[in-house]
Structures are given as C-alpha cells and as structure tokens.
mmCIF file of C-alpha atoms and ligand atoms in Angstrom:
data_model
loop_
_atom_site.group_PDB
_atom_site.id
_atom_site.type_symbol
_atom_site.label_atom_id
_atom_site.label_comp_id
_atom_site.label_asym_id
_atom_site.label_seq_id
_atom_site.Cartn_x
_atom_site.Cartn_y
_atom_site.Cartn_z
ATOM 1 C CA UNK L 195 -10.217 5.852 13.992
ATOM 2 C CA UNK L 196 -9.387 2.636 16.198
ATOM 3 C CA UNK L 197 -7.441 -0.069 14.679
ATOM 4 C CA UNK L 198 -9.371 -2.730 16.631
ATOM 5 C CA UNK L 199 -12.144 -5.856 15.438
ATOM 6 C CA UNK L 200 -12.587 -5.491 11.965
ATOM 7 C CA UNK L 201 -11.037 -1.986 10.702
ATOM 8 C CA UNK L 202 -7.984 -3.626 12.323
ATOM 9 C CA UNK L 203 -8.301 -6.746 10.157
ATOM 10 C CA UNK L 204 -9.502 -4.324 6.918
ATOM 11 C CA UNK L 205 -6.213 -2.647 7.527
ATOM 12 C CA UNK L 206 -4.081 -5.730 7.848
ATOM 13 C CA UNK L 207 -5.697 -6.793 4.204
ATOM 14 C CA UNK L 208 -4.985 -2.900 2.643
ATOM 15 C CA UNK L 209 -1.406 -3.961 3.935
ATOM 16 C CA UNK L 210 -0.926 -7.213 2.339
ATOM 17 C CA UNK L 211 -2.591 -5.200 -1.153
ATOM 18 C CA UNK L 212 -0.799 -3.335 -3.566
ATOM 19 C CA UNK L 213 -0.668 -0.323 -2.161
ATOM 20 C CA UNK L 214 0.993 -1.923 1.086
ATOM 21 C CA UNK L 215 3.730 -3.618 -1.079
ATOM 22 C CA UNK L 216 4.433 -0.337 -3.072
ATOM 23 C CA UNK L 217 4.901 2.039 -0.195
ATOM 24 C CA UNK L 218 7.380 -0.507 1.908
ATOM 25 C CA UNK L 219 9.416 -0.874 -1.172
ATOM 26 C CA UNK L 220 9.875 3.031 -1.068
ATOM 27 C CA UNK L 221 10.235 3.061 2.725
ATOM 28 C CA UNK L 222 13.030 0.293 2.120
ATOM 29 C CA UNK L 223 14.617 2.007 -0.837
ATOM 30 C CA UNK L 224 14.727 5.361 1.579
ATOM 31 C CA UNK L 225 16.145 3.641 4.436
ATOM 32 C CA UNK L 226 18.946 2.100 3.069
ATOM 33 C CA UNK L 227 19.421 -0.291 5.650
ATOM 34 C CA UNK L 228 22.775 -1.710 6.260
ATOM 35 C CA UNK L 229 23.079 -5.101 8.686
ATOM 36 C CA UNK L 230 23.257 -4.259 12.417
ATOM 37 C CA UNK L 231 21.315 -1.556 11.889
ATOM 38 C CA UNK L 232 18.660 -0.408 15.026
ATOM 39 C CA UNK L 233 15.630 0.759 13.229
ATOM 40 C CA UNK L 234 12.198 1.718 14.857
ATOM 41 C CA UNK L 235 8.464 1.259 13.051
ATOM 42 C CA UNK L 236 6.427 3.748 14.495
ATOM 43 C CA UNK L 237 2.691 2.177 14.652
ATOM 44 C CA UNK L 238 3.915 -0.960 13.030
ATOM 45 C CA UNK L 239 0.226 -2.544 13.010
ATOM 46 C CA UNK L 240 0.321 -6.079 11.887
ATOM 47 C CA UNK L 241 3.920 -5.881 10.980
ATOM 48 C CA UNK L 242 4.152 -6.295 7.518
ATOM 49 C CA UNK L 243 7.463 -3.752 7.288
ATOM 50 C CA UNK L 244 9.060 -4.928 10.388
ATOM 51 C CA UNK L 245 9.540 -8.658 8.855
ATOM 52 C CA UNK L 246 10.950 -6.868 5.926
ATOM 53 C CA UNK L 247 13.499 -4.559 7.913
ATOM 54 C CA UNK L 248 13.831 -7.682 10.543
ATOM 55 C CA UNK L 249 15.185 -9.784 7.031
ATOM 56 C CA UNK L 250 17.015 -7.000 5.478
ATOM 57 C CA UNK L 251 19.674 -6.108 8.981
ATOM 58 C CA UNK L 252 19.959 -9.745 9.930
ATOM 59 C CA UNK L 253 20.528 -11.145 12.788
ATOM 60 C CA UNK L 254 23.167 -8.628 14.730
ATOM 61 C CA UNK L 255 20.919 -5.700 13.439
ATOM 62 C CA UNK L 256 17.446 -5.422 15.378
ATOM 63 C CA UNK L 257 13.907 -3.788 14.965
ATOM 64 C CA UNK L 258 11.594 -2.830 17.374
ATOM 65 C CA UNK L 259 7.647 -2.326 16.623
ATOM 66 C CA UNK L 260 5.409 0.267 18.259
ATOM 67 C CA UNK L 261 1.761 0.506 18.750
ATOM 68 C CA UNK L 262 -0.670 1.291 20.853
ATOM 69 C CA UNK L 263 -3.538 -1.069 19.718
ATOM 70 C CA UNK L 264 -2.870 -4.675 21.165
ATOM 71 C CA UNK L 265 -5.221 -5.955 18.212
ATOM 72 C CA UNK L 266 -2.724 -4.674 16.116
ATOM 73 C CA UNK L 267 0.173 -6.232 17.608
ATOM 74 C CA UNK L 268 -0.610 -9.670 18.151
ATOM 75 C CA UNK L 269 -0.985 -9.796 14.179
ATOM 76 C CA UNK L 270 2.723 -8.592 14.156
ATOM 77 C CA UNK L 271 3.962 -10.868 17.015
ATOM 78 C CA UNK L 272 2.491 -13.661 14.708
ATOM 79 C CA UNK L 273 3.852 -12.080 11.501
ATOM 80 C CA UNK L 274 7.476 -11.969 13.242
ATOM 81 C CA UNK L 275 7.473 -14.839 15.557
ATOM 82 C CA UNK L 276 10.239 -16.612 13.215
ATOM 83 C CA UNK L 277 12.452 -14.178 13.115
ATOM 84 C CA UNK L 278 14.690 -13.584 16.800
ATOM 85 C CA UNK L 279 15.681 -9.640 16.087
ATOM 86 C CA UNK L 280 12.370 -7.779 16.410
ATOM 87 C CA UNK L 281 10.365 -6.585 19.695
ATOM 88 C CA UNK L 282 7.810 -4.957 20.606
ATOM 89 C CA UNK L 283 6.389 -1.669 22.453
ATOM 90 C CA UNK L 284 2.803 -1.430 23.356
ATOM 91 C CA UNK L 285 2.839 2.928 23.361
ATOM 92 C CA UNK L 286 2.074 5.793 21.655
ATOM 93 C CA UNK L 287 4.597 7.625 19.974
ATOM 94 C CA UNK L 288 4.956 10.885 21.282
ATOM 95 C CA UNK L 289 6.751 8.608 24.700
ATOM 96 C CA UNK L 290 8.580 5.965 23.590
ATOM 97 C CA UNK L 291 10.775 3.827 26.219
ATOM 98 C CA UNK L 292 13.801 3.848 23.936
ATOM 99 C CA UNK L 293 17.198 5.446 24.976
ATOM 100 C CA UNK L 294 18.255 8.704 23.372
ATOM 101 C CA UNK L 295 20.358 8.509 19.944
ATOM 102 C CA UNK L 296 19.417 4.426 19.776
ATOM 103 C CA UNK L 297 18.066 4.251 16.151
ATOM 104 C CA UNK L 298 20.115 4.286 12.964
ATOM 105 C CA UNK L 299 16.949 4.880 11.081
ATOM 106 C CA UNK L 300 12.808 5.289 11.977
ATOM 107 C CA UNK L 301 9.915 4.646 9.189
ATOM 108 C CA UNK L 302 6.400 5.167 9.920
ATOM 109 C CA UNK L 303 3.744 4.365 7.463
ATOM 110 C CA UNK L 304 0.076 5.786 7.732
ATOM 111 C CA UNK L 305 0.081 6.786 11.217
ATOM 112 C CA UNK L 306 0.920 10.503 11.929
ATOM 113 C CA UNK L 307 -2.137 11.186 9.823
ATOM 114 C CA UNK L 308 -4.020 9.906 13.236
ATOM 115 C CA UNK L 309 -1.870 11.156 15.457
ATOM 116 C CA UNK L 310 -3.199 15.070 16.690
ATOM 117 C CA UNK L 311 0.211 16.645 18.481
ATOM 118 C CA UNK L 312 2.532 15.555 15.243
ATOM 119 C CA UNK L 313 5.166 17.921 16.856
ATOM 120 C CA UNK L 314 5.423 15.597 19.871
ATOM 121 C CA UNK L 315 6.267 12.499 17.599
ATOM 122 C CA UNK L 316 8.735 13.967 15.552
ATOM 123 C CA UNK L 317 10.758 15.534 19.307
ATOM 124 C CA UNK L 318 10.776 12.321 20.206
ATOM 125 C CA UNK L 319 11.922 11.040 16.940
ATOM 126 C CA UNK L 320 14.469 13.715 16.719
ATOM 127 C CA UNK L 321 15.240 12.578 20.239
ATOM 128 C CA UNK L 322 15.950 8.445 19.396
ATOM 129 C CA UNK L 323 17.559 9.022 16.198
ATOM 130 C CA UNK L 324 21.661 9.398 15.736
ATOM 131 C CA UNK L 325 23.034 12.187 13.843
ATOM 132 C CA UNK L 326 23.100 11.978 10.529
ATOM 133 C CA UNK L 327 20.295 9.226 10.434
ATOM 134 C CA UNK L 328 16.936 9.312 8.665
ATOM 135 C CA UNK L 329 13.274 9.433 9.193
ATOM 136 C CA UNK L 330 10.959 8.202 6.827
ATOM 137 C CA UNK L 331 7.323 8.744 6.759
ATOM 138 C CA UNK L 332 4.608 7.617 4.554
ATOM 139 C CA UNK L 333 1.163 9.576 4.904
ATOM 140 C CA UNK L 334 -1.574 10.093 2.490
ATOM 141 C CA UNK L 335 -2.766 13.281 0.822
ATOM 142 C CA UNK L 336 -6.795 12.475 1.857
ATOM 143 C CA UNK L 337 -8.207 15.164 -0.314
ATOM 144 C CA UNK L 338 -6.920 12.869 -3.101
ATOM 145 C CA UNK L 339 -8.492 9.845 -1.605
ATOM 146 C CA UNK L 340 -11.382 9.325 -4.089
ATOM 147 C CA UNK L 341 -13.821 6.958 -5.541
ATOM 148 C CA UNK L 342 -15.658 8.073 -9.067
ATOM 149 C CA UNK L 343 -18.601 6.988 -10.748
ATOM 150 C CA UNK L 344 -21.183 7.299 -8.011
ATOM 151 C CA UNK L 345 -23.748 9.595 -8.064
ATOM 152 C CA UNK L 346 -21.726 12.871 -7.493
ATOM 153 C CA UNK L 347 -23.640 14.230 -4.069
ATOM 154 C CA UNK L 348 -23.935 11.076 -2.952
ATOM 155 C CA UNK L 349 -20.215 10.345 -3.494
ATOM 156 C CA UNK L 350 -19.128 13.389 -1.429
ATOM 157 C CA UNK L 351 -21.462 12.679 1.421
ATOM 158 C CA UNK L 352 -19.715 9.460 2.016
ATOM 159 C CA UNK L 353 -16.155 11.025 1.664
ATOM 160 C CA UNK L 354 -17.082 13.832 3.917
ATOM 161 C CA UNK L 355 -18.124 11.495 6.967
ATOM 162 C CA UNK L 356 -15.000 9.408 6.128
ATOM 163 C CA UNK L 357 -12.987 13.313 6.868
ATOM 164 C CA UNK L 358 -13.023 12.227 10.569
ATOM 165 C CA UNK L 359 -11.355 9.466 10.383
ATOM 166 C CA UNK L 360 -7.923 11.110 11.069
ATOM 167 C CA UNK L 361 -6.673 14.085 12.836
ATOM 168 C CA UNK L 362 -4.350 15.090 8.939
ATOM 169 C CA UNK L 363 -5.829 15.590 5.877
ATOM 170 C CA UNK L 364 -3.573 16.702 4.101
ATOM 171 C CA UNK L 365 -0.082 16.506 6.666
ATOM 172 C CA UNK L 366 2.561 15.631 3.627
ATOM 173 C CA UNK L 367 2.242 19.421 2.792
ATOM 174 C CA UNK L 368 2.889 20.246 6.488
ATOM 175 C CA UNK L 369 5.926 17.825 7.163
ATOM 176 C CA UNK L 370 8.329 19.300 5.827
ATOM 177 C CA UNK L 371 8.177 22.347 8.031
ATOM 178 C CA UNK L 372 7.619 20.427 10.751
ATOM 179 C CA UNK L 373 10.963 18.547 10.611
ATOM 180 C CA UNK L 374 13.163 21.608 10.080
ATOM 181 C CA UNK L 375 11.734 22.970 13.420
ATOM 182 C CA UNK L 376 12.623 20.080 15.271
ATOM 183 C CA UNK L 377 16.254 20.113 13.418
ATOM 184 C CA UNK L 378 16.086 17.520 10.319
ATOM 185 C CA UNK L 379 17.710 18.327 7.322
ATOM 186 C CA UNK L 380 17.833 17.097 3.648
ATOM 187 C CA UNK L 381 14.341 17.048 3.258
ATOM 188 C CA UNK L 382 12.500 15.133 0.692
ATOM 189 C CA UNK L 383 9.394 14.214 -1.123
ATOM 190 C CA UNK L 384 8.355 12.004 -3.497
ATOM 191 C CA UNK L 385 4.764 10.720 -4.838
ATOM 192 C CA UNK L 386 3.614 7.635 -4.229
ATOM 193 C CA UNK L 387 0.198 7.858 -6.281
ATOM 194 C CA UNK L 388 -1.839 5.351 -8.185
ATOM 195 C CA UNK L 389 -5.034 5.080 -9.601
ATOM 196 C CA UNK L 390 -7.205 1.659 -10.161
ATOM 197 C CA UNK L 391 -9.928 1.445 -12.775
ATOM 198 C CA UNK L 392 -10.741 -2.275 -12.441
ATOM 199 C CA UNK L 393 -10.808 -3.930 -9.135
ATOM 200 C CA UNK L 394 -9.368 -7.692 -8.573
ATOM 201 C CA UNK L 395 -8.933 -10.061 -5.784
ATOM 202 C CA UNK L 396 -6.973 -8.379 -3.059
ATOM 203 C CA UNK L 397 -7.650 -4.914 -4.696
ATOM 204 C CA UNK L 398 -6.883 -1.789 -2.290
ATOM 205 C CA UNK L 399 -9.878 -0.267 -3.815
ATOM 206 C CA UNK L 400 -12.122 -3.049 -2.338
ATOM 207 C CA UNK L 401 -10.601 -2.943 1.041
ATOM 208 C CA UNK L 402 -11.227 1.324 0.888
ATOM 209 C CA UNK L 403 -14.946 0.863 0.035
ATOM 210 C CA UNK L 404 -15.601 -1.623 2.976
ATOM 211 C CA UNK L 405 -13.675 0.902 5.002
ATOM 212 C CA UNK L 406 -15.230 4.023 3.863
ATOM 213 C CA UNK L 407 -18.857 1.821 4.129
ATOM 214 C CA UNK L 408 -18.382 0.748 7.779
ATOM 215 C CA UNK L 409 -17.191 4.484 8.767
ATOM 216 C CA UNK L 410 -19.904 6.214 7.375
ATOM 217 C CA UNK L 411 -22.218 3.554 8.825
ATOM 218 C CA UNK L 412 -20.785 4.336 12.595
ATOM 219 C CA UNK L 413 -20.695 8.271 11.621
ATOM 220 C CA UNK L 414 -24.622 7.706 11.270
ATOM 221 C CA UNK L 415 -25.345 8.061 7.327
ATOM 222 C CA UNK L 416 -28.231 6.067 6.276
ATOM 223 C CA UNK L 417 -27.570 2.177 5.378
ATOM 224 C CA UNK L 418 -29.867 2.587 2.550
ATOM 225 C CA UNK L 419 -27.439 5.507 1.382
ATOM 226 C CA UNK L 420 -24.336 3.521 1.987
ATOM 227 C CA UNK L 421 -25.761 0.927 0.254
ATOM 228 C CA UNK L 422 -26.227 2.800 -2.723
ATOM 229 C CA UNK L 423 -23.024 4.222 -3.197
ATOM 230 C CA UNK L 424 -21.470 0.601 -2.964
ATOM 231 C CA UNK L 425 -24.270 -0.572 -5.655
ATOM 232 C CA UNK L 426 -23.566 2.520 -7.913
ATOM 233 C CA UNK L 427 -19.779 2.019 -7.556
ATOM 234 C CA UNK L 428 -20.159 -1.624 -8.537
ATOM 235 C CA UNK L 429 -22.370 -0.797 -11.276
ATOM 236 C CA UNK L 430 -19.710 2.221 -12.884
ATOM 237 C CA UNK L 431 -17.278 -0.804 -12.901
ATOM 238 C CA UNK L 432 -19.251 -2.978 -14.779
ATOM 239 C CA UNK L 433 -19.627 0.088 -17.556
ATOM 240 C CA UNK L 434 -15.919 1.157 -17.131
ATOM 241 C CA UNK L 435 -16.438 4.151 -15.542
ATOM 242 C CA UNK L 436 -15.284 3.509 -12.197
ATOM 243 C CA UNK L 437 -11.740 4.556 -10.615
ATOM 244 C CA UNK L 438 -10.300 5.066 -7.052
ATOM 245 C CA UNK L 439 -7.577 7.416 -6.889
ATOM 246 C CA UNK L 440 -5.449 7.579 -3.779
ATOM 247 C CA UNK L 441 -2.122 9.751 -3.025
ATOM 248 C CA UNK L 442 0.386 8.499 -0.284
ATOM 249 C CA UNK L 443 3.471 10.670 -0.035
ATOM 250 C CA UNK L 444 6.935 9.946 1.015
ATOM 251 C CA UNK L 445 8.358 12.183 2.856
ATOM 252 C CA UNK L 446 12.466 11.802 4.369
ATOM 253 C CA UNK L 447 14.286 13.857 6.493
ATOM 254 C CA UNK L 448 17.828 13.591 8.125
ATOM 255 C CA UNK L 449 18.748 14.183 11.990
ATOM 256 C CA UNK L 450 21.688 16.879 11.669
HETATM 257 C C1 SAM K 110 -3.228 2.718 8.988
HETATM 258 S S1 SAM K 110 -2.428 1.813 10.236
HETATM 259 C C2 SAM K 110 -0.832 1.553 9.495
HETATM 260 C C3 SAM K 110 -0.118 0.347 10.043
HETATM 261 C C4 SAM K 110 1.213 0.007 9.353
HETATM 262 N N1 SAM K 110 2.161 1.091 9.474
HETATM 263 C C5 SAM K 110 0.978 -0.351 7.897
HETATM 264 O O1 SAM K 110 1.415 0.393 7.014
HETATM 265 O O2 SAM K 110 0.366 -1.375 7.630
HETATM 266 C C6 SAM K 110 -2.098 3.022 11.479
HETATM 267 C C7 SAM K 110 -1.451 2.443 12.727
HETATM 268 O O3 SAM K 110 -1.109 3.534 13.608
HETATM 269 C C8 SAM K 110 -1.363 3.133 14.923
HETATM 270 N N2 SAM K 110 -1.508 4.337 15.765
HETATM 271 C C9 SAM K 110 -2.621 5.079 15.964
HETATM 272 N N3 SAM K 110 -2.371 6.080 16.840
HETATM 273 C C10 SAM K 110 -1.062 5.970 17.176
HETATM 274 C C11 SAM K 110 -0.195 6.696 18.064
HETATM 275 N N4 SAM K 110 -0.639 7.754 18.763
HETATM 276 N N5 SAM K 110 1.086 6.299 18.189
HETATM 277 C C12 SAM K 110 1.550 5.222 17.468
HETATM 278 N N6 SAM K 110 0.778 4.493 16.623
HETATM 279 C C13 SAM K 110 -0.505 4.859 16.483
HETATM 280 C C14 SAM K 110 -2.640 2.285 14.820
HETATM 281 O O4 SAM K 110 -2.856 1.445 15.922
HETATM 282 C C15 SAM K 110 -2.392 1.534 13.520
HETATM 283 O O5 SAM K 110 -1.803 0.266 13.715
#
C-alpha cells in the first residue's frame, strides 16, 4: 500500500483518532524519554509522534523523522515546523544516513507490517541504537482486524482483498524472534486492543471502512459489492449489531 493522495490523508485522520492517541501514549510510556535524548521515528508519516517526542526531550534533545513517501512528510514538516529539534530523512529504513550508535531510543508505529525484508530494518536498527537502548514497535495483528454485522461472505471478501495491503499479517508473533537474532534483549509485549460498537465523529472505525472500501475498489471487487458492505455495516449500527475489532501490539526490545 502507498501512503500517497488520499490513503495518505485517510491515514493522517486514523492518526489524529483514537487509536492514534492510544498507541503513542504506549510508545511514550515505553520510551521513557529523558531530555537530550536522540530518538529516531521510523516511517514517521504525518508526524503526529515526532511533535510529541520533539516536546517531551526539549530543546538540547533532538528527533529525526523517516519516510519514504514525500506526501507523507510534508504533513510532518507542517506538523513540526514550530518546534527547532526535529528533521527529516526522505528513505527507507533498511539504509538510513544516520551514524552508528546515534540513537538513545527508536519507535516505529505501523510500518514494518509494509515493509517485506523486516530483518534488514531491525540490522540497521540494531546498528543506530546505543547499548542498552530500546526499540519500540507498534504493528497490528491483521487477522484481528475486523468489521461485524455484514453479510458474513460478503464481509470476508472485502477483508480478503484488503490481505494485500501489507507484506505482515500477523508480524507481532514474529518480532520477537526476530530481535534476539539481531542481538536485542528484554523483550516485551503488550496488547494494545480495542473494540468499537458505535461509531462517532473522528471514529477509527470510519476511517478503516473508507480504507478497506477504496482498497478493495483498486483490488477490482465490484462497486456494487463494496457498496453493500458499507450499506449493511451502516445498517447493523443502526440495530446495534455492528463492531470493529482491531489488535495493535506493542512490542520492546533492548540493544545489549
Ligand atoms: C500506517 S503509516 C504509519 C505512520 C505513522 N507511524 C503513524 O502512526 O501515524 C505507515 C508509514 O510507513 C511508511 N513506510 C512504508 N514503507 C516504508 C519503508 N520501507 N521504510 C520506512 N517507512 C515506510 C509509509 O510511507 C507510511 O507513512
């Protein structure tokens, strides 16, 4: 999936949502920043976190924010461009132009999900970070990414178009391995579930449907069909039936 046009600007709103909010607040907890800290936001998009780290190691402390879709980081250069501690790398993550040992601490939210060669990102994380510093990673358990209360066939033929969206389904069960190969320690996990039954203004479970909508669309399933499933989830609300579960996972790990 391409973070450019509108899924970039869908993204940006699932960011500002609930489900944005929750999952820095664990990222933050996790980091436990202190001021003049050098911390690294692998594929930052419209830099929601980075103001937040940017705040949190003040002014002697900096931030730098990577991504490789320039749609994405103008939104973040806007987002940041009060703040005097926080740059920018236009890249990919598995080559990052960043001396060796020069971060006291990297985050990453929703991004090695769509990121195939995971074992290149987290060498070259191992490679930035000091010892004894953290990595924290937020990715989602897809298989757990689920509306209810559309027609049950029809439901599952919009979820499995929306499977090739990202390279991970399921990679929070995988990390874990994958950072004791490359030499992390102390690893953790912690849920960051939650299920909505009622949607409101700014609801993650609105943004989801337009995004699961406009991929299934481009993946070449009917609009009549698409358009069905958005009318039957819409009508399950109205009746109370309706829910959208979704199951991010933290996952931390510590450079030895
Ligand atoms: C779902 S968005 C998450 C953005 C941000 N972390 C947040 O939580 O709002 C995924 C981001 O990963 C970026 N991305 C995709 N492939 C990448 C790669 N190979 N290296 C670094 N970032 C990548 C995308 O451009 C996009 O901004």
């Amino acid at each position: 999936m391409k973070f450019e046009g509108n899924a970039s600007l869908l993204q940006q709103k699932m960011a500002a949502s609930s489900a944005g909010v929750s999952r820095r607040l664990a990222v933050m907890r996790a980091l436990n920043l202190n001021v003049d800290d050098a911390i690294l936001d692998v594929g930052c998009g419209a830099g929601h976190l980075l103001e937040d780290i940017a705040l949190a190691v003040g002014t002697n402390g900096n931030v730098v924010g990577l991504d490789p879709s320039e749609t994405q980081l103008v939104a973040a250069r806007q987002r940041c461009e009060p703040l005097n501690n926080v740059q920018f790398l236009c890249s990919m993550a598995d080559k990052i132009n960043l001396p060796d040992a020069s971060c006291d601490g990297i985050a990453s939210i929703q991004t090695l999900d769509y990121i195939e060669d995971v074992g290149a990102t987290l060498a070259e994380v191992g490679r930035l970070l000091k010892p004894r510093s953290s990595f924290v990673n937020v990715s989602v358990l897809w298989d757990h990414f689920k509306f209810h209360g559309a027609d049950e066939a029809l439901n599952n033929l919009i979820h499995e178009a929306f499977k090739a969206h990202c390279y991970h389904q399921m990679l929070p069960l995988e990390l874990s391995g994958q950072l004791s190969k490359q030499g992390f320690g102390n690893i953790r996990t912690e849920s960051l579930a939650f299920v909505i039954t009622q949607r409101h203004e700014n609801s993650p479970a609105a943004y989801a449907e337009l995004v699961l909508a406009n991929f299934a669309l481009g993946q070449g399933v009917e609009e009549d069909k698409v358009r069905a499933w958005q009318s039957q989830l819409a009508q399950a609300e109205s009746e109370g039936r309706f829910g959208f579960t979704s199951f991010p996972v933290l996952t931390v790990g510590t450079k030895l």
